[in-house]
Amino acid sequence: MPYPGAMSEVEIEYCVSCGFRERAVDVQQAILVSLEREIDRFTLDLSEYGVFVVRVDGETVFDKDEDDLGIDQIVRDVRN
């Protein structure tokens, strides 16, 4: 059961063959440390073709093709 006031879902989609698993786990850990009580579902989705995207409720808040990978900034974007 989600916490009261929890946001719906955070998703990290990442390219397995690119070796982005560790990066995805680091971002997931940072988000959970800061926002765990505000999240009702968190998924890691395996992908390919160089993908590394973070979404909140289906809306992209980070895409490695458009943004720099700063974990603190990703957590702020997820929070917002």
PDB file of C-alpha atoms in Angstrom:
ATOM      1  CA  MET A   1       0.000   0.000   0.000  1.00  0.00           C
ATOM      2  CA  PRO A   2       1.470   3.383  -0.961  1.00  0.00           C
ATOM      3  CA  TYR A   3       2.239   6.052   1.585  1.00  0.00           C
ATOM      4  CA  PRO A   4      -0.319   8.865   1.815  1.00  0.00           C
ATOM      5  CA  GLY A   5       0.548  11.575  -0.699  1.00  0.00           C
ATOM      6  CA  ALA A   6       2.939   9.312  -2.606  1.00  0.00           C
ATOM      7  CA  MET A   7       3.679  10.086  -6.242  1.00  0.00           C
ATOM      8  CA  SER A   8       2.616   7.271  -8.531  1.00  0.00           C
ATOM      9  CA  GLU A   9       5.638   5.757 -10.207  1.00  0.00           C
ATOM     10  CA  VAL A  10       9.316   6.327 -10.890  1.00  0.00           C
ATOM     11  CA  GLU A  11      10.909   4.348 -13.710  1.00  0.00           C
ATOM     12  CA  ILE A  12      14.506   4.060 -14.844  1.00  0.00           C
ATOM     13  CA  GLU A  13      14.951   2.545 -18.302  1.00  0.00           C
ATOM     14  CA  TYR A  14      18.551   1.672 -19.123  1.00  0.00           C
ATOM     15  CA  CYS A  15      20.665  -0.047 -21.757  1.00  0.00           C
ATOM     16  CA  VAL A  16      22.038  -3.346 -20.472  1.00  0.00           C
ATOM     17  CA  SER A  17      24.657  -3.871 -23.191  1.00  0.00           C
ATOM     18  CA  CYS A  18      26.012  -0.336 -22.585  1.00  0.00           C
ATOM     19  CA  GLY A  19      26.845  -1.211 -18.991  1.00  0.00           C
ATOM     20  CA  PHE A  20      24.384   1.275 -17.472  1.00  0.00           C
ATOM     21  CA  ARG A  21      23.176  -1.094 -14.724  1.00  0.00           C
ATOM     22  CA  GLU A  22      25.486   0.329 -12.046  1.00  0.00           C
ATOM     23  CA  ARG A  23      24.485   3.879 -12.987  1.00  0.00           C
ATOM     24  CA  ALA A  24      20.787   2.920 -12.838  1.00  0.00           C
ATOM     25  CA  VAL A  25      21.222   1.326  -9.412  1.00  0.00           C
ATOM     26  CA  ASP A  26      23.134   4.392  -8.132  1.00  0.00           C
ATOM     27  CA  VAL A  27      20.366   6.723  -9.346  1.00  0.00           C
ATOM     28  CA  GLN A  28      17.695   4.437  -7.885  1.00  0.00           C
ATOM     29  CA  GLN A  29      19.477   4.402  -4.512  1.00  0.00           C
ATOM     30  CA  ALA A  30      19.823   8.202  -4.463  1.00  0.00           C
ATOM     31  CA  ILE A  31      16.145   8.683  -5.300  1.00  0.00           C
ATOM     32  CA  LEU A  32      15.025   6.189  -2.665  1.00  0.00           C
ATOM     33  CA  VAL A  33      17.240   7.715   0.038  1.00  0.00           C
ATOM     34  CA  SER A  34      15.685  11.118  -0.595  1.00  0.00           C
ATOM     35  CA  LEU A  35      12.132  10.295  -1.643  1.00  0.00           C
ATOM     36  CA  GLU A  36      11.254   6.757  -0.550  1.00  0.00           C
ATOM     37  CA  ARG A  37       8.142   7.772   1.404  1.00  0.00           C
ATOM     38  CA  GLU A  38       6.864   9.765  -1.570  1.00  0.00           C
ATOM     39  CA  ILE A  39       7.051   6.921  -4.125  1.00  0.00           C
ATOM     40  CA  ASP A  40       4.461   4.235  -4.478  1.00  0.00           C
ATOM     41  CA  ARG A  41       6.173   2.240  -7.263  1.00  0.00           C
ATOM     42  CA  PHE A  42       9.755   2.123  -8.573  1.00  0.00           C
ATOM     43  CA  THR A  43      10.825   0.090 -11.584  1.00  0.00           C
ATOM     44  CA  LEU A  44      14.074  -0.625 -13.382  1.00  0.00           C
ATOM     45  CA  ASP A  45      13.384  -1.481 -17.022  1.00  0.00           C
ATOM     46  CA  LEU A  46      16.054  -3.182 -19.100  1.00  0.00           C
ATOM     47  CA  SER A  47      16.493  -1.791 -22.583  1.00  0.00           C
ATOM     48  CA  GLU A  48      19.072  -1.362 -25.336  1.00  0.00           C
ATOM     49  CA  TYR A  49      20.306   1.148 -27.928  1.00  0.00           C
ATOM     50  CA  GLY A  50      22.071   3.420 -25.421  1.00  0.00           C
ATOM     51  CA  VAL A  51      18.932   4.330 -23.481  1.00  0.00           C
ATOM     52  CA  PHE A  52      19.117   5.864 -20.009  1.00  0.00           C
ATOM     53  CA  VAL A  53      15.863   7.626 -19.096  1.00  0.00           C
ATOM     54  CA  VAL A  54      14.187   8.488 -15.789  1.00  0.00           C
ATOM     55  CA  ARG A  55      10.418   8.980 -15.805  1.00  0.00           C
ATOM     56  CA  VAL A  56       7.913  10.061 -13.163  1.00  0.00           C
ATOM     57  CA  ASP A  57       4.336   9.037 -13.883  1.00  0.00           C
ATOM     58  CA  GLY A  58       5.315   8.436 -17.511  1.00  0.00           C
ATOM     59  CA  GLU A  59       6.853  11.906 -17.971  1.00  0.00           C
ATOM     60  CA  THR A  60      10.563  12.007 -18.798  1.00  0.00           C
ATOM     61  CA  VAL A  61      12.534  13.988 -16.218  1.00  0.00           C
ATOM     62  CA  PHE A  62      15.979  12.859 -17.425  1.00  0.00           C
ATOM     63  CA  ASP A  63      17.276  11.539 -20.748  1.00  0.00           C
ATOM     64  CA  LYS A  64      21.007  11.008 -21.156  1.00  0.00           C
ATOM     65  CA  ASP A  65      20.749  12.166 -24.773  1.00  0.00           C
ATOM     66  CA  GLU A  66      19.573  15.597 -23.588  1.00  0.00           C
ATOM     67  CA  ASP A  67      20.980  16.008 -20.055  1.00  0.00           C
ATOM     68  CA  ASP A  68      24.199  15.466 -18.099  1.00  0.00           C
ATOM     69  CA  LEU A  69      24.110  12.616 -15.610  1.00  0.00           C
ATOM     70  CA  GLY A  70      24.213  14.457 -12.305  1.00  0.00           C
ATOM     71  CA  ILE A  71      22.553  12.250  -9.712  1.00  0.00           C
ATOM     72  CA  ASP A  72      21.705  15.185  -7.434  1.00  0.00           C
ATOM     73  CA  GLN A  73      19.993  16.982 -10.315  1.00  0.00           C
ATOM     74  CA  ILE A  74      18.034  13.847 -11.254  1.00  0.00           C
ATOM     75  CA  VAL A  75      16.777  13.532  -7.648  1.00  0.00           C
ATOM     76  CA  ARG A  76      15.718  17.209  -7.703  1.00  0.00           C
ATOM     77  CA  ASP A  77      13.927  16.691 -11.018  1.00  0.00           C
ATOM     78  CA  VAL A  78      12.120  13.615  -9.682  1.00  0.00           C
ATOM     79  CA  ARG A  79      11.106  15.543  -6.550  1.00  0.00           C
ATOM     80  CA  ASN A  80       9.719  18.407  -8.641  1.00  0.00           C
TER      81      ASN A  80
END
